[in-house]
Structures are given as C-alpha cells and as structure tokens.
Amino acid sequence: MAGSREIAVKQSIPQHLRYSFEDFNRQFPDNDACLEHIKEQRWPNGITYCETCKADKKHHRVTGRTAYACETCGWHIYPLAGTILEKTTTSLRTWFYAMYLMGSTRCGISAKQIQRETSVTYKTAWRMFKQIRSLLSEDFQVETAVEMDETYFGGRPRFRQRRQAGVKSTTGRPGPDDPQKTPIIGIVERKGRVIAKATRDVKAETLMGMVSEHILPESTIYTDEFRSYAGIEKLGQGYHHKRVHHSAKVYVMGDAHTNSVEGFWSLIKRGIGGVYHAVSQEYLQTYLDEYTYRYNRRDQGNLIFMSILAEVSRRARQDGQASPQTESA
Ligand SMILES: [Zn+2]
C-alpha cells in the first residue's frame, strides 16, 4: 500500500479531498457496512414501502443473506439486485477495496496487486476490475477550446519504437502492414475534460463523425496537420479549425498547440503500458474509460473512489430493485 507513488500522490492532494486507507477501514469495516452503504444509495430514505403489502412497512436486515425483509409479510428486497455485485461470490469488502484502489491511483492498478493484497485469485481480480470499468463509460460533449489528436495502441514493436522516438507523420499511421494497431482518438478541453475512443480507423469520415458527436458547435478545434482533419470547418456548426505543423517542428505557435491531449496520451501510455502489460483490443475501450473517468475527476483527490462507488447504484438495472429471483448464492 505504501509505495513511493502513493505517497507522492497523497502529498499533492488537499486535506479535504483525501480519503486514506484508514478512512476506508473506518467506513467499511466489514461486508455488512458495504451492503448497508449500497442500500442507502438506492433508498436514501430507507426501505419504507412493501410492494406485497402495498403499504409503508419497516424492513430489517436478514441474517446471512444480502437482503432486507418486510416486517409483516417477510418479502425480501436485495439491494445488490441489478448491480454488478448481484451474483458475486467475492466479498463486498473486496469489491469496495478494488474500487478504492482504482480511484486512488493516477496510473491505474493491476489485478496482480489486489491478488497480492486479498485472497482472491488473479482471474477473480481481473473480472472484478473488468466489471468496475464497465461502470465508468461516460457520454458528454466538450466545448470552447478543444484539442483533438490520434494515437495508436499495440501493433508491432518496430512501429511502437518509431512512435516513441517521436516520429509522427503519415507513415507512422497504421497501414496494411501493421493491422494490429488500434487507433485512439482523443478530444480534450483545455484545462477541462477528455474523451478518448478506440476506433476502427482514422479516415476523415470517422474523425468528422467524432467531431459532430462530441464537440459542441462554435468550438475552436486544434489539431495537427493530418489530412483527415481537413473538413472540420466544412461541417458547418461554426467550428473553427487551427492547425499545428508538427512536421515542420513547430509544436507551439501562439495558442495553436496540442499539448493537453499529448499530456493525456503520455498518462495513458505510462499507465496502460506500465500496469496492464497486455491489453487486448477488445478491452481497450474500457481501459480508456477508466483513465478518462479519473482524469475528468482529477480535482476530486481520492474521493474519486466515492464517485466510482456511486456508479454501482446509479447504473443498476431498474428492474432489479425487489426481485426474489435474484438471490445470491
Ligand atoms: Zn410486506
């Protein structure tokens, strides 16, 4: 827990945004406290109504089950129903701890680490993180001053080395000789939020589709000179397009730079490259979702954990709120 990276992060977080491992232990000492927390998220005023009695009823916790029962008819309500925790056989506290770890590091956390610290197997840890990541995708539009850029993930080492060496030209983009490479499109508001999407290609049609979908009209969009961006102003919508000429080694010219998005690229490459040694194309988007989720809440300190935890209830299936069929084993 006390690696040098974590200590460095702690020092930079203001007091009121800190949430230490001691805080975690105090708030969630056992599985019951975790279940109670989920219940309070889903029923902030408590479970006050019984669907079977059709009346306001008190409910009490059922010992040995993840359920609360109506005091009159005994009908069970399962707070975990419809959530990613519904059918788990792993303890709730381990799940909460996984979310805590995910929310407390800047560069991500590996399944290996939680495997070392808890009793779960690597496979279980990997599945937990996958499920938690599934809660972190977001849908919004960015505006005003926006940088847009592409990068590539995976592919043959030869191409990776060239990119790491700073070779950034059309020849560094994927061709038929390197089909393993997955393009990632990044759209970053200056000093604001980021959107990152794994895409099939970087054709003009694909990039213009992303502009229309994710950037509000009237925004100024900064890109490099890659030709697929050429049609931005032709989209109408009042978009302004400013280009940075990387090939001419002009990286910063007045406000025409793409430093914000490049900062984000280095963050995810350090993170995904360092923590998740092999990310398959299939799951790349969920890793991007994890990184963007944290990046977009970087002013929350390690209270990001609380945001992740809130997603468990927020993204629960609405049909799962009181179903006797969803009892966990
Ligand atoms: Zn009842």
Coordinates of C-alpha atoms and ligand atoms in Angstrom, one line a residue:
M1 CA 0.0 0.0 0.0
A2 CA 2.7 2.4 0.8
G3 CA 4.6 2.6 -2.4
S4 CA 6.5 5.8 -3.3
R5 CA 4.0 6.6 -6.0
E6 CA 1.1 6.6 -3.5
I7 CA 3.0 8.8 -1.0
A8 CA 3.7 11.3 -3.8
V9 CA 0.1 11.5 -4.7
K10 CA -1.0 11.9 -1.1
Q11 CA 1.2 14.9 -0.6
S12 CA -0.3 16.7 -3.6
I13 CA -3.9 16.2 -2.5
P14 CA -5.5 18.9 -0.3
Q15 CA -6.7 17.7 3.1
H16 CA -10.4 17.8 2.4
L17 CA -10.0 15.6 -0.7
R18 CA -8.0 12.9 1.0
Y19 CA -9.5 9.5 1.7
S20 CA -6.9 7.3 3.3
F21 CA -6.9 3.6 3.7
E22 CA -7.6 4.2 7.4
D23 CA -10.7 6.2 6.3
F24 CA -11.7 3.3 4.1
N25 CA -11.3 0.8 7.0
R26 CA -13.3 3.0 9.3
Q27 CA -16.2 3.5 6.9
F28 CA -16.3 -0.1 5.6
P29 CA -15.0 -2.4 8.4
D30 CA -17.0 -5.4 7.1
N31 CA -19.4 -6.8 4.4
D32 CA -22.4 -5.6 6.3
A33 CA -21.3 -2.0 6.2
C34 CA -20.8 -2.3 2.5
L35 CA -24.3 -3.7 1.9
E36 CA -25.8 -1.0 4.1
H37 CA -24.0 1.6 2.0
I38 CA -25.4 0.2 -1.2
K39 CA -28.9 0.1 0.4
E40 CA -28.6 3.7 1.5
Q41 CA -27.5 4.7 -2.0
R42 CA -30.5 3.1 -3.6
W43 CA -33.0 4.0 -0.9
P44 CA -31.7 7.2 0.6
N45 CA -34.7 7.4 3.0
G46 CA -34.5 3.7 3.9
I47 CA -36.7 1.0 2.5
T48 CA -40.1 2.3 3.6
Y49 CA -42.6 0.6 1.3
C50 CA -43.5 -3.0 0.7
E51 CA -44.8 -3.9 -2.8
T52 CA -46.5 -7.0 -1.5
C53 CA -48.3 -5.4 1.4
K54 CA -48.9 -2.3 -0.7
A55 CA -48.2 -0.3 2.4
D56 CA -45.5 1.5 4.3
K57 CA -43.6 -1.1 6.3
K58 CA -40.5 -1.3 8.3
H59 CA -37.7 -3.6 6.9
H60 CA -35.0 -5.4 8.8
R61 CA -31.7 -7.0 7.7
V62 CA -32.0 -10.7 7.1
T63 CA -29.1 -12.5 8.8
G64 CA -26.9 -14.5 6.5
R65 CA -28.3 -13.0 3.3
T66 CA -27.8 -9.9 1.3
A67 CA -31.4 -9.0 1.9
Y68 CA -33.8 -6.9 3.9
A69 CA -37.3 -8.2 4.8
C70 CA -40.7 -6.6 5.3
E71 CA -41.6 -6.9 9.0
T72 CA -45.2 -8.0 8.1
C73 CA -45.0 -10.3 5.1
G74 CA -41.3 -11.2 5.1
W75 CA -40.9 -10.2 1.4
H76 CA -37.1 -9.9 0.6
I77 CA -35.5 -6.9 -1.0
Y78 CA -32.0 -7.3 -2.4
P79 CA -30.0 -4.1 -2.7
L80 CA -27.4 -5.7 -4.9
A81 CA -30.0 -6.9 -7.5
G82 CA -29.4 -5.3 -10.9
T83 CA -25.9 -4.1 -9.9
I84 CA -22.5 -5.6 -10.9
L85 CA -22.4 -7.1 -7.4
E86 CA -25.6 -9.1 -7.9
K87 CA -24.3 -12.6 -8.3
T88 CA -20.8 -12.2 -6.9
T89 CA -19.3 -14.8 -4.6
T90 CA -16.4 -12.5 -3.7
S91 CA -16.9 -10.5 -0.5
L92 CA -18.4 -7.0 -0.9
R93 CA -15.5 -5.5 1.1
T94 CA -13.0 -6.9 -1.5
W95 CA -15.1 -5.3 -4.2
F96 CA -15.1 -2.0 -2.4
Y97 CA -11.4 -2.2 -1.8
A98 CA -10.8 -2.8 -5.6
M99 CA -12.8 0.4 -6.3
Y100 CA -10.9 2.2 -3.6
L101 CA -7.6 1.2 -5.3
M102 CA -8.9 2.1 -8.7
G103 CA -9.9 5.5 -7.5
S104 CA -6.7 6.2 -5.6
T105 CA -4.0 5.9 -8.2
R106 CA -3.3 8.1 -11.1
C107 CA -1.8 5.4 -13.3
G108 CA -4.2 2.5 -12.6
I109 CA -4.0 -0.6 -10.6
S110 CA -3.2 -4.1 -11.8
A111 CA -5.2 -7.3 -11.0
K112 CA -1.9 -8.7 -9.7
Q113 CA -1.8 -6.1 -6.9
I114 CA -5.2 -6.8 -5.5
Q115 CA -4.5 -10.5 -5.8
R116 CA -1.4 -10.0 -3.6
E117 CA -3.3 -8.0 -1.0
T118 CA -6.5 -10.0 -0.7
S119 CA -7.3 -13.7 -1.0
V120 CA -8.9 -13.6 -4.5
T121 CA -7.4 -15.4 -7.4
Y122 CA -5.9 -13.5 -10.4
K123 CA -8.8 -14.5 -12.5
T124 CA -11.3 -13.1 -10.0
A125 CA -9.4 -9.9 -9.6
W126 CA -9.3 -9.4 -13.3
R127 CA -13.0 -10.0 -13.6
M128 CA -13.7 -7.5 -10.8
F129 CA -11.7 -4.8 -12.5
K130 CA -13.4 -5.5 -15.8
Q131 CA -16.8 -5.2 -14.1
I132 CA -15.9 -2.0 -12.3
R133 CA -14.6 -0.5 -15.6
S134 CA -17.9 -1.2 -17.2
L135 CA -19.4 1.4 -14.9
L136 CA -17.0 4.2 -16.0
S137 CA -18.0 5.0 -19.6
E138 CA -19.4 8.5 -20.0
D139 CA -21.3 10.4 -22.6
F140 CA -20.9 14.2 -22.9
Q141 CA -19.8 16.9 -25.3
V142 CA -16.8 19.2 -24.9
E143 CA -16.7 22.8 -25.9
T144 CA -14.8 26.1 -26.4
A145 CA -11.1 25.3 -26.9
V146 CA -10.6 21.7 -27.8
E147 CA -7.6 19.7 -28.9
M148 CA -8.1 16.6 -31.0
D149 CA -5.4 14.1 -31.8
E150 CA -4.9 10.4 -32.5
T151 CA -2.5 7.9 -31.2
Y152 CA -2.1 4.1 -31.6
F153 CA -2.1 1.3 -29.2
G154 CA -0.5 -2.1 -29.7
G155 CA 0.9 -3.2 -33.0
R156 CA 4.4 -4.4 -33.9
P157 CA 7.3 -3.2 -31.7
R158 CA 9.1 -1.7 -34.7
F159 CA 6.3 0.7 -35.2
R160 CA 5.9 1.4 -31.5
Q161 CA 9.6 2.3 -31.2
R162 CA 9.3 4.7 -34.1
R163 CA 6.4 6.4 -32.5
Q164 CA 8.2 6.6 -29.1
A165 CA 11.1 8.1 -30.9
G166 CA 8.8 10.9 -31.9
V167 CA 8.3 10.0 -35.5
K168 CA 4.9 11.4 -36.1
S169 CA 3.9 11.5 -39.7
T170 CA 1.5 9.8 -42.0
T171 CA 4.0 6.9 -42.3
G172 CA 3.5 6.4 -38.5
R173 CA -0.1 5.7 -39.0
P174 CA -1.3 2.2 -39.4
G175 CA -1.1 0.6 -42.8
P176 CA -1.9 -2.9 -44.2
D177 CA 1.5 -4.0 -42.9
D178 CA 0.5 -3.3 -39.3
P179 CA -3.1 -4.3 -38.8
Q180 CA -2.7 -4.9 -35.1
K181 CA -2.5 -1.2 -34.2
T182 CA -5.7 0.2 -32.8
P183 CA -6.2 4.0 -33.3
I184 CA -7.4 6.0 -30.3
I185 CA -8.9 9.4 -30.8
G186 CA -8.6 11.9 -28.0
I187 CA -10.6 15.1 -27.6
V188 CA -9.5 17.3 -24.7
E189 CA -10.9 20.6 -23.5
R190 CA -8.1 22.8 -22.4
K191 CA -8.0 22.6 -18.6
G192 CA -11.1 20.5 -18.9
R193 CA -12.4 17.1 -19.6
V194 CA -11.2 14.4 -22.0
I195 CA -13.0 12.0 -24.3
A196 CA -11.0 9.0 -25.6
K197 CA -12.3 6.4 -28.1
A198 CA -10.8 3.4 -29.7
T199 CA -11.8 3.4 -33.3
R200 CA -11.5 1.2 -36.4
D201 CA -9.6 3.7 -38.5
V202 CA -8.6 7.4 -38.8
K203 CA -10.4 8.2 -42.0
A204 CA -11.9 11.6 -42.5
E205 CA -15.4 10.2 -42.2
T206 CA -14.6 8.6 -38.8
L207 CA -12.9 11.7 -37.4
M208 CA -15.6 14.1 -38.6
G209 CA -18.2 11.8 -37.1
M210 CA -16.5 12.2 -33.8
V211 CA -16.3 15.9 -34.1
S212 CA -20.0 16.2 -34.6
E213 CA -20.9 13.8 -31.9
H214 CA -18.6 15.0 -29.1
I215 CA -17.8 18.7 -29.7
L216 CA -20.3 21.5 -29.3
P217 CA -20.9 23.9 -32.2
E218 CA -18.8 27.2 -32.3
S219 CA -15.8 25.5 -30.6
T220 CA -12.3 26.0 -31.7
I221 CA -10.6 22.8 -32.5
Y222 CA -6.8 22.4 -32.5
T223 CA -5.3 19.5 -34.4
D224 CA -2.0 18.7 -36.2
E225 CA -1.8 18.8 -40.0
F226 CA -3.1 15.2 -40.6
R227 CA -5.3 15.5 -43.7
S228 CA -8.3 13.6 -42.2
Y229 CA -9.0 16.8 -40.1
A230 CA -9.2 19.0 -43.2
G231 CA -13.0 19.1 -43.3
I232 CA -13.7 20.4 -39.8
E233 CA -14.8 23.8 -40.9
K234 CA -16.9 22.4 -43.7
L235 CA -19.0 20.6 -41.2
G236 CA -20.7 24.0 -40.5
Q237 CA -21.8 24.3 -36.9
G238 CA -19.5 27.3 -36.5
Y239 CA -16.4 25.1 -35.8
H240 CA -13.1 26.9 -36.1
H241 CA -10.1 24.8 -37.0
K242 CA -6.5 25.7 -36.1
R243 CA -3.6 23.5 -37.1
V244 CA -0.2 22.8 -35.6
H245 CA 2.5 21.9 -38.0
H246 CA 4.3 19.1 -36.3
S247 CA 6.2 18.0 -39.3
A248 CA 7.8 21.4 -39.5
K249 CA 8.8 21.1 -35.9
V250 CA 6.5 23.9 -34.8
Y251 CA 5.0 22.4 -31.7
V252 CA 3.8 25.6 -30.0
M253 CA 2.8 28.6 -32.1
G254 CA 0.8 31.0 -30.1
D255 CA -2.3 29.1 -28.8
A256 CA -2.0 26.6 -31.7
H257 CA -0.7 23.6 -29.8
T258 CA -1.9 20.2 -28.8
N259 CA -0.1 19.9 -25.5
S260 CA -3.1 19.0 -23.4
V261 CA -4.1 16.0 -25.5
E262 CA -0.5 14.9 -25.7
G263 CA -0.2 15.1 -21.9
F264 CA -3.1 12.8 -21.7
W265 CA -1.5 10.3 -24.2
S266 CA 1.6 10.1 -22.1
L267 CA -0.5 9.4 -19.0
I268 CA -2.4 6.5 -20.5
K269 CA 0.7 5.1 -22.2
R270 CA 2.6 5.2 -19.0
G271 CA -0.4 3.7 -17.2
I272 CA -1.6 1.1 -19.6
G273 CA 1.9 0.2 -20.7
G274 CA 3.2 0.0 -17.1
V275 CA 0.3 -1.5 -15.3
Y276 CA -1.6 -3.5 -17.8
H277 CA 1.2 -5.2 -19.8
A278 CA -1.2 -6.7 -22.4
V279 CA -4.5 -5.1 -23.2
S280 CA -6.4 -6.8 -25.9
Q281 CA -8.2 -4.7 -28.5
E282 CA -11.5 -6.0 -27.2
Y283 CA -11.0 -4.4 -23.8
L284 CA -9.0 -1.3 -24.8
Q285 CA -12.1 1.0 -24.7
T286 CA -12.9 0.0 -21.1
Y287 CA -9.3 0.9 -20.0
L288 CA -9.7 4.2 -21.8
D289 CA -12.9 4.7 -19.9
E290 CA -11.1 4.1 -16.6
Y291 CA -8.4 6.6 -17.4
T292 CA -10.7 9.3 -18.7
Y293 CA -13.0 8.8 -15.7
R294 CA -10.2 9.6 -13.3
Y295 CA -8.7 12.4 -15.5
N296 CA -12.1 14.1 -15.6
R297 CA -12.3 14.0 -11.8
R298 CA -8.7 14.9 -11.1
D299 CA -9.9 17.7 -8.8
Q300 CA -11.6 15.2 -6.5
G301 CA -8.5 13.9 -5.0
N302 CA -9.0 10.3 -3.9
L303 CA -12.7 10.9 -3.3
I304 CA -12.9 9.5 -6.9
F305 CA -13.5 6.3 -5.0
M306 CA -16.8 7.6 -3.8
S307 CA -17.8 8.6 -7.4
I308 CA -17.0 5.1 -8.6
L309 CA -18.9 3.6 -5.7
A310 CA -21.9 5.8 -6.6
E311 CA -21.9 4.4 -10.1
V312 CA -22.8 0.9 -8.7
S313 CA -26.2 2.1 -7.8
R314 CA -26.6 4.7 -10.4
R315 CA -26.1 2.2 -13.2
A316 CA -28.2 -0.6 -11.6
R317 CA -30.8 -2.1 -13.8
Q318 CA -34.1 -0.6 -12.8
D319 CA -36.0 -3.8 -12.9
G320 CA -33.8 -5.4 -10.3
Q321 CA -34.9 -3.5 -7.2
A322 CA -37.0 -6.0 -5.5
S323 CA -36.9 -9.4 -7.1
P324 CA -37.0 -12.6 -5.1
Q325 CA -35.4 -14.5 -8.0
T326 CA -32.1 -12.6 -7.8
E327 CA -30.9 -14.1 -4.5
S328 CA -27.1 -14.5 -4.4
A329 CA -25.6 -17.8 -3.5
Ligands
ZN1 ZN -44.8 -6.7 3.3

